[in-house]
mmCIF file of C-alpha atoms in Angstrom:
data_model
loop_
_atom_site.group_PDB
_atom_site.id
_atom_site.type_symbol
_atom_site.label_atom_id
_atom_site.label_comp_id
_atom_site.label_asym_id
_atom_site.label_seq_id
_atom_site.Cartn_x
_atom_site.Cartn_y
_atom_site.Cartn_z
ATOM 1 C CA MET A 71 -0.019 0.009 -0.002
ATOM 2 C CA LYS A 72 1.326 3.408 -0.962
ATOM 3 C CA GLU A 73 2.023 6.022 1.671
ATOM 4 C CA LEU A 74 -0.383 8.955 1.182
ATOM 5 C CA THR A 75 -0.218 12.576 2.306
ATOM 6 C CA LYS A 76 -3.150 14.982 2.675
ATOM 7 C CA VAL A 77 -3.106 17.976 0.313
ATOM 8 C CA GLU A 78 -5.186 21.055 -0.353
ATOM 9 C CA VAL A 79 -5.891 22.942 -3.541
ATOM 10 C CA LEU A 80 -3.597 25.931 -3.477
ATOM 11 C CA LYS A 81 -4.758 27.544 -6.714
ATOM 12 C CA ILE A 82 -5.450 27.199 -10.449
ATOM 13 C CA SER A 83 -2.618 28.426 -12.669
ATOM 14 C CA TYR A 84 -2.620 29.295 -16.373
ATOM 15 C CA GLN A 85 0.516 29.091 -18.506
ATOM 16 C CA PRO A 86 -0.024 31.413 -21.498
ATOM 17 C CA SER A 87 3.006 30.045 -23.397
ATOM 18 C CA SER A 88 1.584 26.526 -23.541
ATOM 19 C CA ARG A 89 -2.097 27.561 -23.169
ATOM 20 C CA SER A 90 -2.370 25.033 -20.344
ATOM 21 C CA TYR A 91 -4.055 25.013 -16.963
ATOM 22 C CA PHE A 92 -2.603 23.483 -13.825
ATOM 23 C CA VAL A 93 -3.951 22.791 -10.384
ATOM 24 C CA LEU A 94 -1.444 23.274 -7.565
ATOM 25 C CA LEU A 95 -1.791 20.871 -4.653
ATOM 26 C CA LYS A 96 0.115 21.605 -1.422
ATOM 27 C CA GLU A 97 0.893 19.176 1.377
ATOM 28 C CA LEU A 98 -0.939 20.083 4.566
ATOM 29 C CA MET A 99 1.852 18.778 6.757
ATOM 30 C CA GLY A 100 4.740 19.950 4.632
ATOM 31 C CA GLN A 101 5.882 22.517 2.134
ATOM 32 C CA ASN A 102 5.854 20.515 -1.118
ATOM 33 C CA ILE A 103 3.561 21.538 -3.950
ATOM 34 C CA ILE A 104 2.811 19.518 -7.068
ATOM 35 C CA SER A 105 1.448 20.893 -10.303
ATOM 36 C CA LEU A 106 -1.054 18.759 -12.274
ATOM 37 C CA SER A 107 -2.014 19.595 -15.833
ATOM 38 C CA ILE A 108 -5.818 19.838 -16.260
ATOM 39 C CA GLY A 109 -8.265 20.815 -18.945
ATOM 40 C CA SER A 110 -9.919 24.217 -19.194
ATOM 41 C CA PHE A 111 -13.371 22.919 -18.185
ATOM 42 C CA GLU A 112 -11.971 21.187 -15.134
ATOM 43 C CA ALA A 113 -9.977 24.334 -14.236
ATOM 44 C CA GLN A 114 -13.205 26.332 -14.426
ATOM 45 C CA ALA A 115 -15.077 23.785 -12.283
ATOM 46 C CA ILE A 116 -12.331 23.811 -9.583
ATOM 47 C CA ALA A 117 -12.142 27.625 -9.667
ATOM 48 C CA LEU A 118 -15.927 27.953 -9.273
ATOM 49 C CA GLU A 119 -15.850 25.592 -6.309
ATOM 50 C CA LEU A 120 -12.917 27.383 -4.691
ATOM 51 C CA GLU A 121 -14.780 30.659 -5.023
ATOM 52 C CA SER A 122 -18.053 29.078 -3.762
ATOM 53 C CA VAL A 123 -19.931 30.221 -6.891
ATOM 54 C CA ASP A 124 -23.388 28.640 -7.161
ATOM 55 C CA GLN A 125 -24.542 27.696 -10.682
ATOM 56 C CA GLN A 126 -28.124 28.120 -11.863
ATOM 57 C CA ARG A 127 -28.233 24.525 -13.061
ATOM 58 C CA PRO A 128 -26.298 21.504 -11.748
ATOM 59 C CA MET A 129 -23.021 20.709 -13.486
ATOM 60 C CA SER A 130 -21.853 17.125 -14.053
ATOM 61 C CA HIS A 131 -19.929 17.085 -10.770
ATOM 62 C CA ASP A 132 -23.042 18.305 -8.907
ATOM 63 C CA LEU A 133 -24.983 15.443 -10.477
ATOM 64 C CA LEU A 134 -22.503 12.914 -9.144
ATOM 65 C CA CYS A 135 -22.574 14.469 -5.655
ATOM 66 C CA SER A 136 -26.379 14.359 -5.693
ATOM 67 C CA LEU A 137 -26.280 10.708 -6.660
ATOM 68 C CA PHE A 138 -23.920 9.993 -3.764
ATOM 69 C CA GLN A 139 -26.272 11.682 -1.310
ATOM 70 C CA LYS A 140 -29.497 10.133 -2.646
ATOM 71 C CA THR A 141 -28.088 6.594 -2.768
ATOM 72 C CA GLY A 142 -26.361 6.653 0.617
ATOM 73 C CA PHE A 143 -22.766 6.848 -0.604
ATOM 74 C CA ASP A 144 -20.237 8.869 1.377
ATOM 75 C CA LEU A 145 -17.071 10.092 -0.289
ATOM 76 C CA LYS A 146 -14.324 9.206 2.201
ATOM 77 C CA SER A 147 -11.381 10.516 0.180
ATOM 78 C CA VAL A 148 -9.860 11.065 -3.223
ATOM 79 C CA GLN A 149 -6.561 9.298 -3.803
ATOM 80 C CA ILE A 150 -4.125 10.349 -6.531
ATOM 81 C CA THR A 151 -1.624 7.549 -6.530
ATOM 82 C CA ASP A 152 0.138 6.757 -9.804
ATOM 83 C CA PHE A 153 1.789 8.384 -12.790
ATOM 84 C CA GLU A 154 1.910 5.809 -15.600
ATOM 85 C CA ASN A 155 2.945 6.615 -19.178
ATOM 86 C CA GLY A 156 2.418 10.340 -18.579
ATOM 87 C CA VAL A 157 -1.101 9.796 -17.158
ATOM 88 C CA LEU A 158 -2.101 10.420 -13.553
ATOM 89 C CA CYS A 159 -4.389 7.848 -11.927
ATOM 90 C CA SER A 160 -6.811 8.521 -9.112
ATOM 91 C CA LYS A 161 -9.690 6.867 -7.285
ATOM 92 C CA LEU A 162 -12.801 7.982 -5.480
ATOM 93 C CA ASN A 163 -12.896 6.126 -2.145
ATOM 94 C CA LEU A 164 -16.618 5.600 -1.435
ATOM 95 C CA GLU A 165 -18.444 3.999 1.461
ATOM 96 C CA LEU A 166 -22.054 2.758 1.297
ATOM 97 C CA ARG A 167 -24.010 2.921 4.580
ATOM 98 C CA LYS A 168 -20.825 2.221 6.602
ATOM 99 C CA ALA A 169 -20.861 -1.380 5.295
ATOM 100 C CA GLU A 170 -19.336 -1.538 1.859
ATOM 101 C CA ARG A 171 -16.349 0.271 0.397
ATOM 102 C CA PHE A 172 -15.729 0.983 -3.283
ATOM 103 C CA LYS A 173 -12.860 2.527 -5.206
ATOM 104 C CA ILE A 174 -13.950 4.137 -8.472
ATOM 105 C CA ASP A 175 -11.465 5.151 -11.138
ATOM 106 C CA ALA A 176 -11.586 8.849 -11.975
ATOM 107 C CA ARG A 177 -9.521 11.532 -13.650
ATOM 108 C CA PRO A 178 -7.632 13.508 -10.959
ATOM 109 C CA SER A 179 -9.183 16.772 -12.086
ATOM 110 C CA ASP A 180 -12.735 15.398 -11.764
ATOM 111 C CA ALA A 181 -11.876 13.721 -8.466
ATOM 112 C CA ILE A 182 -10.555 17.049 -7.107
ATOM 113 C CA VAL A 183 -13.748 18.901 -8.047
ATOM 114 C CA ILE A 184 -15.892 16.215 -6.394
ATOM 115 C CA ALA A 185 -13.669 16.244 -3.256
ATOM 116 C CA LEU A 186 -14.068 20.010 -3.015
ATOM 117 C CA LYS A 187 -17.844 19.769 -3.408
ATOM 118 C CA GLU A 188 -18.092 17.034 -0.782
ATOM 119 C CA ASN A 189 -15.382 18.484 1.481
ATOM 120 C CA ALA A 190 -13.528 15.156 1.328
ATOM 121 C CA PRO A 191 -9.789 14.821 1.842
ATOM 122 C CA ILE A 192 -7.522 14.750 -1.175
ATOM 123 C CA LEU A 193 -4.655 12.336 -0.711
ATOM 124 C CA VAL A 194 -1.552 12.084 -2.912
ATOM 125 C CA SER A 195 1.044 9.370 -2.788
ATOM 126 C CA LYS A 196 4.407 10.436 -1.322
ATOM 127 C CA GLU A 197 5.957 9.013 -4.493
ATOM 128 C CA LEU A 198 4.067 11.561 -6.638
ATOM 129 C CA MET A 199 4.844 14.397 -4.245
ATOM 130 C CA GLU A 200 8.534 13.698 -4.858
ATOM 131 C CA ASN A 201 8.212 13.145 -8.625
ATOM 132 C CA PRO A 202 10.335 15.822 -10.393
ATOM 133 C CA SER A 203 8.224 15.665 -13.561
ATOM 134 C CA LEU A 204 5.278 17.020 -11.534
ATOM 135 C CA GLN A 205 7.296 20.155 -10.846
ATOM 136 C CA THR A 206 7.546 19.836 -7.082
ATOM 137 C CA ILE A 207 8.296 23.185 -5.535
ATOM 138 C CA THR A 208 8.548 24.600 -2.011
ATOM 139 C CA ILE A 209 6.922 27.783 -0.700
ATOM 140 C CA SER A 210 8.037 30.104 2.022
ATOM 141 C CA LYS A 211 6.387 30.185 5.448
ATOM 142 C CA SER A 212 4.953 33.704 4.867
ATOM 143 C CA ASN A 213 3.249 32.615 1.620
ATOM 144 C CA ASN A 214 1.913 29.569 3.472
ATOM 145 C CA GLU A 215 0.425 31.757 6.249
ATOM 146 C CA ASN A 216 -1.244 34.062 3.709
ATOM 147 C CA HIS A 217 -2.625 31.059 1.857
ATOM 148 C CA GLU A 218 -4.030 29.617 5.067
ATOM 149 C CA LYS A 219 -5.971 32.865 5.705
ATOM 150 C CA VAL A 220 -7.438 32.827 2.202
ATOM 151 C CA PHE A 221 -8.234 29.100 2.503
ATOM 152 C CA LEU A 222 -9.975 29.654 5.860
ATOM 153 C CA LYS A 223 -12.043 32.498 4.377
ATOM 154 C CA THR A 224 -13.064 30.189 1.514
ATOM 155 C CA LEU A 225 -14.092 27.428 3.916
ATOM 156 C CA LYS A 226 -16.216 29.872 5.935
ATOM 157 C CA SER A 227 -17.924 31.025 2.753
ATOM 158 C CA LYS A 228 -18.599 27.417 1.759
ATOM 159 C CA LEU A 229 -20.005 26.722 5.239
ATOM 160 C CA LYS A 230 -22.423 29.649 4.887
ATOM 161 C CA ASN A 231 -23.548 28.349 1.451
ATOM 162 C CA ALA A 232 -23.959 24.812 2.733
ATOM 163 C CA VAL A 233 -26.202 25.938 5.604
ATOM 164 C CA LYS A 234 -28.173 28.213 3.272
ATOM 165 C CA ASN A 235 -28.722 25.278 0.896
ATOM 166 C CA GLU A 236 -29.565 22.925 3.765
ATOM 167 C CA ARG A 237 -26.599 20.640 3.058
ATOM 168 C CA TYR A 238 -26.009 19.945 6.720
ATOM 169 C CA ARG A 239 -23.656 16.955 6.312
ATOM 170 C CA VAL A 240 -21.345 19.066 4.167
ATOM 171 C CA ALA A 241 -21.743 21.973 6.615
ATOM 172 C CA ALA A 242 -20.695 19.753 9.553
ATOM 173 C CA LYS A 243 -17.577 18.639 7.686
ATOM 174 C CA LEU A 244 -16.713 22.254 6.828
ATOM 175 C CA ARG A 245 -17.247 23.346 10.457
ATOM 176 C CA ASP A 246 -14.936 20.586 11.676
ATOM 177 C CA ARG A 247 -12.254 21.509 9.133
ATOM 178 C CA ILE A 248 -12.456 25.216 10.152
ATOM 179 C CA LYS A 249 -12.056 24.258 13.823
ATOM 180 C CA GLU A 250 -9.090 22.052 12.916
ATOM 181 C CA ILE A 251 -7.338 24.920 11.130
ATOM 182 C CA GLU A 252 -8.146 27.527 13.750
ATOM 183 C CA GLY A 253 -6.897 25.248 16.506
#
């Protein structure tokens, strides 16, 4: 079994020279950041979720989250574990009524959006965090502290929206995460 580390979405980045989008994932208990190439639609979906922007109609990721809730599935985590032939592999780790567990194959970008919507942990293998082809970088402590303030503000906004939309299970998870960060 691979050793996994918990990460958070730091930001979405756009590289004009290659016309590519990247999601930056930062270790919660470390300073490493990996950069994953994603499509423009996935970048938009992640950005909308990070900014807590509600859509008039459900997007594909919203549909999946609704299916989880209506059928009794609970997203326990997203695991990004392998980099094979230039392709990242990830799984949605689901639990059904605390009895059965399932691992569903998913693109990392889709898995990240769903994790953000369900406030589920995003886990990345240590092996990937140390993979030089994923452009591992380190940030300074002051940047990390500023990011934590922005992240906390985003979580509080998501909590407000979850309560407003009567998504109490998500709200409880957000409340717990806020308490964890604030100490």
